[in-house]
PDB file of C-alpha atoms in Angstrom:
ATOM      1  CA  UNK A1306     161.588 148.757  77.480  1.00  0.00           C
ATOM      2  CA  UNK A1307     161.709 151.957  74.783  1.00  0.00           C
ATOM      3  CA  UNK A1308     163.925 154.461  75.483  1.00  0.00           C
ATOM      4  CA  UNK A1309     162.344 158.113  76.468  1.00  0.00           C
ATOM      5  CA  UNK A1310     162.804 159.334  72.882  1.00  0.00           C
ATOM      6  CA  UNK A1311     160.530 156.407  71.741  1.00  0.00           C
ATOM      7  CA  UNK A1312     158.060 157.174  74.504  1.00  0.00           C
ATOM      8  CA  UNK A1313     158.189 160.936  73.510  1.00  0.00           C
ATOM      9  CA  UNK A1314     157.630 160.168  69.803  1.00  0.00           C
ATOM     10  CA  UNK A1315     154.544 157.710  70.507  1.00  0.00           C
ATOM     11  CA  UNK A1316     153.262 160.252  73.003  1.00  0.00           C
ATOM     12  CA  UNK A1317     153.992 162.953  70.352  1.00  0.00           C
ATOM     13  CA  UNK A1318     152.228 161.190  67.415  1.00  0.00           C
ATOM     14  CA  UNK A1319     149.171 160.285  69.769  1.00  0.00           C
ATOM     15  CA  UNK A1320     148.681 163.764  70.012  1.00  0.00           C
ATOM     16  CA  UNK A1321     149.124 165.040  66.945  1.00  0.00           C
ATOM     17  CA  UNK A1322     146.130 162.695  65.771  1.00  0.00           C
ATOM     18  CA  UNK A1323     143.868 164.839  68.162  1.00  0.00           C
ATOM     19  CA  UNK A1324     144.997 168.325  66.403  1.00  0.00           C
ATOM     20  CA  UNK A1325     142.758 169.026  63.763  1.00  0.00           C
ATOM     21  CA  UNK A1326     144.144 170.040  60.585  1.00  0.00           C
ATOM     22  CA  UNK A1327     142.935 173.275  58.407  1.00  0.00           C
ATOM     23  CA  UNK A1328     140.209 170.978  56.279  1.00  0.00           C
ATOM     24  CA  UNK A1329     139.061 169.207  59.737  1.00  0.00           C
ATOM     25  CA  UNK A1330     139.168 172.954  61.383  1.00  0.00           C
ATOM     26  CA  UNK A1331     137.260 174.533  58.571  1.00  0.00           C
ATOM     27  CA  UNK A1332     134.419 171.439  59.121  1.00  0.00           C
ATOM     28  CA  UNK A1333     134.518 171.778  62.694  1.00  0.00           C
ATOM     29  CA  UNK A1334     133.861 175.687  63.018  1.00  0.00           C
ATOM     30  CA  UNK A1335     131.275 175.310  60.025  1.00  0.00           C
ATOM     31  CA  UNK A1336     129.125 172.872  62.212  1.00  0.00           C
ATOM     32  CA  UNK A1337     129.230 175.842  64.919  1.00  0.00           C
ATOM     33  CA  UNK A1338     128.649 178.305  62.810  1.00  0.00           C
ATOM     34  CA  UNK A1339     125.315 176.509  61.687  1.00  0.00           C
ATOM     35  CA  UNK A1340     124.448 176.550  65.188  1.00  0.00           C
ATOM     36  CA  UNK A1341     124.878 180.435  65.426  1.00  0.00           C
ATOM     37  CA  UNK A1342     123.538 181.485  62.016  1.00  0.00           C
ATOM     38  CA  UNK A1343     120.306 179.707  63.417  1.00  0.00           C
ATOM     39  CA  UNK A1344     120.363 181.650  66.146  1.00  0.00           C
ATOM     40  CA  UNK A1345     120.487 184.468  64.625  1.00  0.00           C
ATOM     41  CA  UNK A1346     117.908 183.578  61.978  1.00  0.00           C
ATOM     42  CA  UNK A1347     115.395 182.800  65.160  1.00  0.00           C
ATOM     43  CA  UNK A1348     116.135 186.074  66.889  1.00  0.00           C
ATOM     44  CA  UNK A1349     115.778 188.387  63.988  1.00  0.00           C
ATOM     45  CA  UNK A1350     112.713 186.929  63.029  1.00  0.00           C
ATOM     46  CA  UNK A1351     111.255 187.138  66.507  1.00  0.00           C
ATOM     47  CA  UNK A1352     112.155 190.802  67.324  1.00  0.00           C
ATOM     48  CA  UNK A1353     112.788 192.729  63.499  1.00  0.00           C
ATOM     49  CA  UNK A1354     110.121 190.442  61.104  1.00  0.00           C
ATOM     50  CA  UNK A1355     107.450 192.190  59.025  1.00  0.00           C
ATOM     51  CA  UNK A1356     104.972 189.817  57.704  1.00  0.00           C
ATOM     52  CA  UNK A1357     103.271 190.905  54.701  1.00  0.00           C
ATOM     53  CA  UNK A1358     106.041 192.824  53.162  1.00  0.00           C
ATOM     54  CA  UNK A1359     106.857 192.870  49.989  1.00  0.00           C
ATOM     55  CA  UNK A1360     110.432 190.955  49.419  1.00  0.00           C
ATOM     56  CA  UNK A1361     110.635 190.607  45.701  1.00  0.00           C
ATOM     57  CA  UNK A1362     113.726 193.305  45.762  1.00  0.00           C
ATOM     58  CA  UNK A1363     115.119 193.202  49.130  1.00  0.00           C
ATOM     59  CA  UNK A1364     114.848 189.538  51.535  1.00  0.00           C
ATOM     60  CA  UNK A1365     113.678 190.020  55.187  1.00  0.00           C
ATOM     61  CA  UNK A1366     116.631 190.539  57.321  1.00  0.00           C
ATOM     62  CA  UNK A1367     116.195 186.954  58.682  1.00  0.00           C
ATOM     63  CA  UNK A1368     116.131 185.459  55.415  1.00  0.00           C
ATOM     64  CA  UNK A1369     119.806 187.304  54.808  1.00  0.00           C
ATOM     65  CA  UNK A1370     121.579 185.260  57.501  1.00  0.00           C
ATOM     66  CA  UNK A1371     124.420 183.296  56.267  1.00  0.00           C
ATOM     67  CA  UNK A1372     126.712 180.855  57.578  1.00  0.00           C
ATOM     68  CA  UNK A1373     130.823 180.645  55.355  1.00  0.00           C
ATOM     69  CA  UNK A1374     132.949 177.964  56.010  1.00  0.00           C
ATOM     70  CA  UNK A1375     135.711 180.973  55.173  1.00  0.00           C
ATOM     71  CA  UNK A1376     136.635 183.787  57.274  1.00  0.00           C
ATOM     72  CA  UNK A1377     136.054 187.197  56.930  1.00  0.00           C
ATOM     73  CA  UNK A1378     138.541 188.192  54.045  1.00  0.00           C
ATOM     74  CA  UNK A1379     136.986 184.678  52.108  1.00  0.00           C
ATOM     75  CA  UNK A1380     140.316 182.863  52.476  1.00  0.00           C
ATOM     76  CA  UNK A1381     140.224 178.725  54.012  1.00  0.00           C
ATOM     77  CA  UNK A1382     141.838 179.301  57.272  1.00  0.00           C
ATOM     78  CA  UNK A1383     139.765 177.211  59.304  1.00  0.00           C
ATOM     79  CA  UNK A1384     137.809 179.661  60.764  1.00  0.00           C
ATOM     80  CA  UNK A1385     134.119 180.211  59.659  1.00  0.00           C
ATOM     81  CA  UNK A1386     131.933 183.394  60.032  1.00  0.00           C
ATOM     82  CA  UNK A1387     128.212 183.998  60.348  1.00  0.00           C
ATOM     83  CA  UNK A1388     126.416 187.751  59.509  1.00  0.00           C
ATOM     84  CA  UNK A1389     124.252 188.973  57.196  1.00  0.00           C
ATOM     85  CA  UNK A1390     124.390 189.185  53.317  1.00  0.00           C
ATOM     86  CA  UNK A1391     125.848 192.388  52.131  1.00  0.00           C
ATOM     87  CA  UNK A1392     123.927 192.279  48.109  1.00  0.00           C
ATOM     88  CA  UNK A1393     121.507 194.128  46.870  1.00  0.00           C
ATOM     89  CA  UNK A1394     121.666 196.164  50.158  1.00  0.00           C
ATOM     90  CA  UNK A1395     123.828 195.822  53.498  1.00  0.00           C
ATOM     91  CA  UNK A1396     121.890 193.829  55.880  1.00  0.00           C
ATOM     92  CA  UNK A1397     124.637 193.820  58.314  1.00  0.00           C
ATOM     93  CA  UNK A1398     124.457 197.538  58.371  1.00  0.00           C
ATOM     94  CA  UNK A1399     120.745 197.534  58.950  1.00  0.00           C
ATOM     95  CA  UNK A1400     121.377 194.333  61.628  1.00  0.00           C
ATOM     96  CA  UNK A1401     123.901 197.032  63.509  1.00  0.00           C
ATOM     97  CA  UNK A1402     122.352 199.465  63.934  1.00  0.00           C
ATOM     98  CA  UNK A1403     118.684 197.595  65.210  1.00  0.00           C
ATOM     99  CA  UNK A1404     121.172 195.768  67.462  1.00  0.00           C
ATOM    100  CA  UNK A1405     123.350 198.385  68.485  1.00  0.00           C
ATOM    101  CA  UNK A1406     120.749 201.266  68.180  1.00  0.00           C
ATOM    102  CA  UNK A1407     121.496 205.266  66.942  1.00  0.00           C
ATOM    103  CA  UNK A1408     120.192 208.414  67.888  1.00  0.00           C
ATOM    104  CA  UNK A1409     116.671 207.577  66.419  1.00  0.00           C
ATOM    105  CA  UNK A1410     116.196 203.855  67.095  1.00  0.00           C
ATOM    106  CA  UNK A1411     116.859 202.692  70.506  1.00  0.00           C
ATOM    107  CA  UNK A1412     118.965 198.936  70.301  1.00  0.00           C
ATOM    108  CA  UNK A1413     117.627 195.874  71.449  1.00  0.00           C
ATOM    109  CA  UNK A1414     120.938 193.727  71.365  1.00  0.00           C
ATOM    110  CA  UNK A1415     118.905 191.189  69.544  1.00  0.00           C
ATOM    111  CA  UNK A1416     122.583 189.836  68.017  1.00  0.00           C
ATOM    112  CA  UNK A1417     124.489 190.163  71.023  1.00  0.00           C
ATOM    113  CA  UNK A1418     121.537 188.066  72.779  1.00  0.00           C
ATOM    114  CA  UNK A1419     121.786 185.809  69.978  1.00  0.00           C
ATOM    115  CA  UNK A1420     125.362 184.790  70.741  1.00  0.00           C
ATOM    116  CA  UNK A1421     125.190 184.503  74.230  1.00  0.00           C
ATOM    117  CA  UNK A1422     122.458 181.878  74.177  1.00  0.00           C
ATOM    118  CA  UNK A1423     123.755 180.094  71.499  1.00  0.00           C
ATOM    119  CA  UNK A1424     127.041 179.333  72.963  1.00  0.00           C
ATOM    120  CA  UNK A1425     126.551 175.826  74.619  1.00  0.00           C
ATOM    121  CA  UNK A1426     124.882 174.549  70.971  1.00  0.00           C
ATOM    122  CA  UNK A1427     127.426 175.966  69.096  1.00  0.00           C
ATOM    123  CA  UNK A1428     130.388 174.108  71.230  1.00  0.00           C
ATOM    124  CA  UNK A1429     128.189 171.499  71.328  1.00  0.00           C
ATOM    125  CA  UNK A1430     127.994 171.037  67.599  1.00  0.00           C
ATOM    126  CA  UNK A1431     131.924 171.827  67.243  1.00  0.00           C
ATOM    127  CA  UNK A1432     132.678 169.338  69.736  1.00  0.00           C
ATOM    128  CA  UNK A1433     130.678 166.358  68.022  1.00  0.00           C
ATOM    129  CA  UNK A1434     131.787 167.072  64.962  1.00  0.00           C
ATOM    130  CA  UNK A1435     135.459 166.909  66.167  1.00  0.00           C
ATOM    131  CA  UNK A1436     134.980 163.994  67.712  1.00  0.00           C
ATOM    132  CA  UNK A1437     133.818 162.291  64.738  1.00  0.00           C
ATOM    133  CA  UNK A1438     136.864 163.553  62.713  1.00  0.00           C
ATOM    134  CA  UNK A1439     139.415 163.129  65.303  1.00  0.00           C
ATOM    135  CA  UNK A1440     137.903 160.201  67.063  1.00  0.00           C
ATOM    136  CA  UNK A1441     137.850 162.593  70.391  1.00  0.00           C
ATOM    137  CA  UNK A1442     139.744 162.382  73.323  1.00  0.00           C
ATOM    138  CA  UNK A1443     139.458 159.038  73.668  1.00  0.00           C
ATOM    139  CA  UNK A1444     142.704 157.336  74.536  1.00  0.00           C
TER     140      UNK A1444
END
């Protein structure tokens, strides 16, 4: 029979196999991201799309989405971020204040609606793609 430490270190190295590292991390929260920057794509071109416009200088706010497999500063930390481009102009500016609203425009929450019904694909799509790169948490 092993002794407890040898139980303890199986036990231990079983788990370990389940924790995702950085590069499985930055895969994982990619695949979710996906999942939310098409979310966002579908909502802003339901509620804030102008057919017809001209886009040869400046893309549709839909069409700016974007999905990083980097966060916010750029840097591989396994986290991933979705928004809108910020070049030639600041979409995410423009996205803020149509969500969020000002004194002239009242805000429709089109983002924050976005999110919310997103959230099941999104931990859907993390999920399956952890269990492909962990194996799951199968025993």
């Amino acid at each position: 029979m092993a002794s407890l430490d040898e139980q303890l270190q199986h036990y231990f190295s079983q788990v370990k196999k389940k924790v995702p590292n950085k590069a499985q991390q930055q895969v994982i929260t990619k695949a979710g991201a996906d999942q939310l920057r098409d979310s966002y794509f579908n909502a802003t071109k339901s509620k804030h799309y102008r057919y017809g416009r001209n886009t040869s200088h400046v893309k549709h706010l839909a069409d700016a989405v974007v999905a990083d497999d980097h966060d916010v500063d750029g840097y591989a930390t396994g986290s991933s971020t979705v928004g809108f481009e910020k070049d030639p102009i600041n979409h995410a500016r423009i996205a803020l204040f149509l969500n969020n609203g000002t004194v002239h425009i009242k805000g429709d929450h089109f983002i924050d609606t976005a999110i919310q019904s997103s959230k099941d694909k999104v931990l859907a799509a993390e999920y399956a793609k952890y269990k492909a790169l962990t194996g799951g948490d199968s025993h």
